[in-house]
PDB file of C-alpha atoms in Angstrom:
ATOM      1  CA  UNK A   1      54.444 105.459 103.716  1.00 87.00           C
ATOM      2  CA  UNK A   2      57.413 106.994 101.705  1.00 91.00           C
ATOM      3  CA  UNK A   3      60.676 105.308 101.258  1.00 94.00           C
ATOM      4  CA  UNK A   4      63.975 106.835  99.994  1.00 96.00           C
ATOM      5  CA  UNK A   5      67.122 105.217  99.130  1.00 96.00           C
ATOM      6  CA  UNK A   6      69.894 108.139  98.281  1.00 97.00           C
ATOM      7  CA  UNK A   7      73.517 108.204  98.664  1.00 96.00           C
ATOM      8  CA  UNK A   8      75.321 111.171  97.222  1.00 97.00           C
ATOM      9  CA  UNK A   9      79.587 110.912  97.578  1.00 97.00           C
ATOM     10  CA  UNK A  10      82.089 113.035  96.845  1.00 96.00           C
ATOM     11  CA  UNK A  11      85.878 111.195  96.825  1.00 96.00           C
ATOM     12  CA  UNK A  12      88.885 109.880  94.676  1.00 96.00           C
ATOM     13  CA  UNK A  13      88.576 106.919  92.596  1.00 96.00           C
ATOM     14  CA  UNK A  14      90.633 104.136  94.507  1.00 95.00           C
ATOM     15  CA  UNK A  15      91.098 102.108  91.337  1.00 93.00           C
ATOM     16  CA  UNK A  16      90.646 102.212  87.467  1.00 95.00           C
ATOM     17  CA  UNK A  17      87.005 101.776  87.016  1.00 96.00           C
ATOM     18  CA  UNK A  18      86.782  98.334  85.294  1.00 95.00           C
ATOM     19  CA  UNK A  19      84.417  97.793  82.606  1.00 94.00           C
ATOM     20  CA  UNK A  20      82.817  94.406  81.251  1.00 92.00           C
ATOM     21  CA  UNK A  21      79.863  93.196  79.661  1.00 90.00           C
ATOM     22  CA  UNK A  22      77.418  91.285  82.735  1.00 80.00           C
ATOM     23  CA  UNK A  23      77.154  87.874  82.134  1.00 78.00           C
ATOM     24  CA  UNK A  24      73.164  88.247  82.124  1.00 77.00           C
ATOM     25  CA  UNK A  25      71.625  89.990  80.092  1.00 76.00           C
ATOM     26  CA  UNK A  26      74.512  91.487  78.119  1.00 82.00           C
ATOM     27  CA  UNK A  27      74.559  94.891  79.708  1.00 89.00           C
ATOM     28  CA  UNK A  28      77.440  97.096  79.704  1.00 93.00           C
ATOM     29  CA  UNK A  29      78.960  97.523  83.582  1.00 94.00           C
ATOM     30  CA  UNK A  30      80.911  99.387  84.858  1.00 96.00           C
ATOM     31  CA  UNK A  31      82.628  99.360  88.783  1.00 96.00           C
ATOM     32  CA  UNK A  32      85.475 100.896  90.936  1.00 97.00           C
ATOM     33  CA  UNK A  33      85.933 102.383  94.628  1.00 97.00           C
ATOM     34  CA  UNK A  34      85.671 105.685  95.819  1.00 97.00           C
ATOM     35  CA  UNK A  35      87.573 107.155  98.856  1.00 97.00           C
ATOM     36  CA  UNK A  36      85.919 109.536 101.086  1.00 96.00           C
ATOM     37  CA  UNK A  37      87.550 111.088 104.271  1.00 94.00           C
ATOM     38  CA  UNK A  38      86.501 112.786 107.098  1.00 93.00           C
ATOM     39  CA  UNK A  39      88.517 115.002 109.844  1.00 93.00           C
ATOM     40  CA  UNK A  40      87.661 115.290 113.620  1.00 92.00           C
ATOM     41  CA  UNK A  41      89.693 115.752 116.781  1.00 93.00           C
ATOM     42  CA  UNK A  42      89.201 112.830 119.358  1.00 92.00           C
ATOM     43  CA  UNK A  43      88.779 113.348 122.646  1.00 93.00           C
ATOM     44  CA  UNK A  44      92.419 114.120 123.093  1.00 92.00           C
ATOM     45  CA  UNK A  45      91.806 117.027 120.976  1.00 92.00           C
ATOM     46  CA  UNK A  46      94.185 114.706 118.043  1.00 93.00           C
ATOM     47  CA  UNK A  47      92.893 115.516 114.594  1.00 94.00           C
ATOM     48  CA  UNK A  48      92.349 112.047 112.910  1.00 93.00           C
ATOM     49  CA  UNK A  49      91.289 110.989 109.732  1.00 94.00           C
ATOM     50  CA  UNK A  50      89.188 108.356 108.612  1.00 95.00           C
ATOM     51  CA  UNK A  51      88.642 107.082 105.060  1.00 96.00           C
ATOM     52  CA  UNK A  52      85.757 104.707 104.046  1.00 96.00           C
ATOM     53  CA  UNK A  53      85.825 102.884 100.959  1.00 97.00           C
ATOM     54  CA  UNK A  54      82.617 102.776  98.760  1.00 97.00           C
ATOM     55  CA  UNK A  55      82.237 100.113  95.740  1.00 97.00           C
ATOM     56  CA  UNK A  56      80.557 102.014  92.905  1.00 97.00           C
ATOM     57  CA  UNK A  57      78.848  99.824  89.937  1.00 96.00           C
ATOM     58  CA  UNK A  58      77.264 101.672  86.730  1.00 95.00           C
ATOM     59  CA  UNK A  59      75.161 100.516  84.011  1.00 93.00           C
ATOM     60  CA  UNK A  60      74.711 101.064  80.575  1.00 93.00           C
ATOM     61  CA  UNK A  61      74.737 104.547  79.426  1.00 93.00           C
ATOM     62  CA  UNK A  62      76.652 105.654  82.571  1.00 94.00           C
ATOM     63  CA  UNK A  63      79.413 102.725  81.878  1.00 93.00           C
ATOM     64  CA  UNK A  64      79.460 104.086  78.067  1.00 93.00           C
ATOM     65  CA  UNK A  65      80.646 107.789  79.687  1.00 93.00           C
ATOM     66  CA  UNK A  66      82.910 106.823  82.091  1.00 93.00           C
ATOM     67  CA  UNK A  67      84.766 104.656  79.536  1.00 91.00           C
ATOM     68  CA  UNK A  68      84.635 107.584  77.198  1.00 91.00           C
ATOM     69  CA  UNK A  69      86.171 110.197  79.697  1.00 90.00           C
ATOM     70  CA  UNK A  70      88.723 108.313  80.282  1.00 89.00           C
ATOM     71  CA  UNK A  71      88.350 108.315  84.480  1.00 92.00           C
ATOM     72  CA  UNK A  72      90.534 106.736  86.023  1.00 92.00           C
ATOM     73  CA  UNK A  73      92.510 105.999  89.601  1.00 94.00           C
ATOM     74  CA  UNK A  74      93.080 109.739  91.999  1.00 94.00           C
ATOM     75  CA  UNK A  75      90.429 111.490  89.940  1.00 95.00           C
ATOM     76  CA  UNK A  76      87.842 112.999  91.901  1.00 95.00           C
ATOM     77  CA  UNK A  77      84.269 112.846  91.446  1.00 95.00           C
ATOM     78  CA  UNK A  78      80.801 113.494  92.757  1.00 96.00           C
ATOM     79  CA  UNK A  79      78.494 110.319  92.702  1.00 96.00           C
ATOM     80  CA  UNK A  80      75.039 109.709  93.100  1.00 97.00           C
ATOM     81  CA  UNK A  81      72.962 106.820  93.342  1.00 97.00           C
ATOM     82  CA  UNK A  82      71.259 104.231  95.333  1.00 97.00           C
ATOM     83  CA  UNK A  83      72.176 101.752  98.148  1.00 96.00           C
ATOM     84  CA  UNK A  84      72.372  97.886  96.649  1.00 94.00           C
ATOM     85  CA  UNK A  85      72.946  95.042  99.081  1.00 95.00           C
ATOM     86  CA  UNK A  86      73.596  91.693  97.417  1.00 92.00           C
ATOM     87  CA  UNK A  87      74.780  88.169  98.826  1.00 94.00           C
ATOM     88  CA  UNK A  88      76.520  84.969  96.767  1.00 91.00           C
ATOM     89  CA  UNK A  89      78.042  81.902  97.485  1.00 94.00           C
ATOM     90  CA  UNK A  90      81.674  81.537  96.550  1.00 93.00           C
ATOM     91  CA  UNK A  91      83.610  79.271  95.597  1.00 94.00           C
ATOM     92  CA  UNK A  92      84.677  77.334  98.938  1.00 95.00           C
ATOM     93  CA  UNK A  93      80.667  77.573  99.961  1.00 95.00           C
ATOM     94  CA  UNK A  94      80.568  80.537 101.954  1.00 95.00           C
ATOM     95  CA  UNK A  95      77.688  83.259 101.940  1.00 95.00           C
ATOM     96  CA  UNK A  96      79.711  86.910 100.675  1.00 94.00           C
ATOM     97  CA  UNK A  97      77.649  89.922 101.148  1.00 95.00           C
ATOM     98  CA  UNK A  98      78.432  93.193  99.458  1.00 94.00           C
ATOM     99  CA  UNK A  99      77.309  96.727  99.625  1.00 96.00           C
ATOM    100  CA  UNK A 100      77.541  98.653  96.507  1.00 96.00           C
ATOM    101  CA  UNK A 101      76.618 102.197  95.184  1.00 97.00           C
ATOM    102  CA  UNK A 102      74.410 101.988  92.016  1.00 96.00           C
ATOM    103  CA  UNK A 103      75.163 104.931  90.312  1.00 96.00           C
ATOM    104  CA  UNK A 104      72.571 106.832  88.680  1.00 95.00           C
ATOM    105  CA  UNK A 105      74.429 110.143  87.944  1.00 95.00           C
ATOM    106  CA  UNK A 106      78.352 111.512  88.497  1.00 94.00           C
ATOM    107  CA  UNK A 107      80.144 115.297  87.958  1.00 94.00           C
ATOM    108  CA  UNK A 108      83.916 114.788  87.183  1.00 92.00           C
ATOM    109  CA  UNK A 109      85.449 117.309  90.272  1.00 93.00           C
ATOM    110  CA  UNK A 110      89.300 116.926  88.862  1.00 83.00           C
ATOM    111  CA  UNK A 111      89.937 120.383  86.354  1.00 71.00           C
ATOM    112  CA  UNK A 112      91.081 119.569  83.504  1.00 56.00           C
ATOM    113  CA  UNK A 113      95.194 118.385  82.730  1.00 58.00           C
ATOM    114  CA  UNK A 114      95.242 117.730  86.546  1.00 58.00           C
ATOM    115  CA  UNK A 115      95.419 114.310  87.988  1.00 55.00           C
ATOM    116  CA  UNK A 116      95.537 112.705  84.851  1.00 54.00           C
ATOM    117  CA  UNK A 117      92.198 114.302  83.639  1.00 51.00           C
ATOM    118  CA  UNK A 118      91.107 114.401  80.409  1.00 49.00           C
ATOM    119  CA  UNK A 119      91.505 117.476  78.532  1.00 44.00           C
ATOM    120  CA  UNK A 120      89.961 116.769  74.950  1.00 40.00           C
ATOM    121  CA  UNK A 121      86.979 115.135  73.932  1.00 40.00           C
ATOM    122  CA  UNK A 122      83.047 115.613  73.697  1.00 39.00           C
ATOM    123  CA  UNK A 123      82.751 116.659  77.187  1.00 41.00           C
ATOM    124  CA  UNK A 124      83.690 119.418  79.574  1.00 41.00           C
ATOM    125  CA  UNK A 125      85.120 119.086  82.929  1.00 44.00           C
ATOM    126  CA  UNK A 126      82.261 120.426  86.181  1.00 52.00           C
ATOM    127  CA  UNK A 127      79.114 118.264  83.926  1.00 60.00           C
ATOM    128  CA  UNK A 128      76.969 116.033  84.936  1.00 64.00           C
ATOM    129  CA  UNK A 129      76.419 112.743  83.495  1.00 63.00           C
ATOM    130  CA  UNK A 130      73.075 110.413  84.299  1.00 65.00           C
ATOM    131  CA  UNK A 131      71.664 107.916  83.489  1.00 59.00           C
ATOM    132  CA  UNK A 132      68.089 109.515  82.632  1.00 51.00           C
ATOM    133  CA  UNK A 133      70.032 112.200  80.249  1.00 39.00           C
ATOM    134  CA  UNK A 134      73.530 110.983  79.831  1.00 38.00           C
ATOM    135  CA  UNK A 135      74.985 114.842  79.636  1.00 38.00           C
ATOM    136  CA  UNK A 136      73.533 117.742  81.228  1.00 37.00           C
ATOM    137  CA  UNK A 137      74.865 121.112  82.358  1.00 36.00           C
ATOM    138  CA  UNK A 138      75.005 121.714  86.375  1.00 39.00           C
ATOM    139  CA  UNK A 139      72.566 123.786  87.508  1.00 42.00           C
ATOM    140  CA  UNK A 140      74.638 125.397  90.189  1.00 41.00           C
ATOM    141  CA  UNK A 141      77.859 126.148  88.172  1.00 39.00           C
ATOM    142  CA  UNK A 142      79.740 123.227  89.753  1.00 38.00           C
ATOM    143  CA  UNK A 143      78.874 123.687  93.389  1.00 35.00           C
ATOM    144  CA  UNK A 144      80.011 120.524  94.633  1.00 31.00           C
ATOM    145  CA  UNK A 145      83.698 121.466  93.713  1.00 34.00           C
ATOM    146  CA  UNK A 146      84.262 123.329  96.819  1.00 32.00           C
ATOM    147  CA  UNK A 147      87.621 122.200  98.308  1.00 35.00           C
ATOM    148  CA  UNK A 148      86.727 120.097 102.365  1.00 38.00           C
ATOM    149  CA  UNK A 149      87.882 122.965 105.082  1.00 39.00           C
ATOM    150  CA  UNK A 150      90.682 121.749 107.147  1.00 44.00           C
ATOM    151  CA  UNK A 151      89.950 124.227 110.179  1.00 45.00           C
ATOM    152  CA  UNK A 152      90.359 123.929 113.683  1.00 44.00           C
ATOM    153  CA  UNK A 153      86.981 122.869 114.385  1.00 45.00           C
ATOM    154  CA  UNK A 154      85.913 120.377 116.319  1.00 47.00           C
ATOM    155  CA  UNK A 155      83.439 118.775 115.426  1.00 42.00           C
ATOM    156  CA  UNK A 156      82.764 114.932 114.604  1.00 47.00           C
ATOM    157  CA  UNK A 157      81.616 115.165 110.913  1.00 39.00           C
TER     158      UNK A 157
END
């Protein structure tokens, strides 16, 4: 039987990613939350929105680049990765569970002087960054920075 385990997101950073070393092993990590929102009309025919928040970790390579780009808090960005579920105890003795995106690769969405984007360095605004190749160009010529439609439609998703 096959298994598959893919998110792919496309949102604003909620927060300036936060980078440390992890405390085992030494590896270089990197985390922040990603906003995605959604329109519908309700039964009332109301359009509503509704934004779900999405804690991103990256490691290594991937933590290197997003340091070096400079990303930070209303940028928008394309994410892909794998679910990670996780549990602790804290410090009162309660069990904490988390859900987290493990990135594997990203495209910076946000052109370039806009929302506090970079706009000098090594890399280019609309590529990709893994963690397999830590800089390749999109195949597609940046398809995933098509702006969300804010018809009249009415449908759920």
């Amino acid at each position: 039987m096959a298994y598959l385990n893919k998110v792919m997101l496309i949102g604003n950073i909620g927060k300036d990613p936060e980078v440390r070393m992890s405390q085992t092993g030494g590896r270089k990590r990197v985390s922040f939350s990603l906003a995605t929102s959604r329109r519908y009309r309700d039964n009332n025919g109301e359009q509503k929105e509704q934004t779900d928040w999405h804690n991103i970790i990256g490691w290594g390579k991937i933590a290197d680049i997003v340091e070096q780009l400079g990303i930070r808090k209303g940028m928008s960005l394309y994410v892909e990765g794998t679910l990670t579920n996780r549990s602790w105890t804290d410090q009162n003795g309660q069990k904490r569970y988390t859900t987290e995106v493990n990135m594997d690769t990203f495209q910076l969405l946000t052109p370039r002087g806009q929302g506090g984007a970079p706009s000098a360095g090594g890399f280019n605004q609309g590529n990709s960054y893994s963690q397999s190749n830590n800089f390749s160009q999109p195949q597609n010529g940046g398809a995933y920075d098509a702006p969300m439609p804010e018809g009249d439609d009415d449908l759920p998703f």
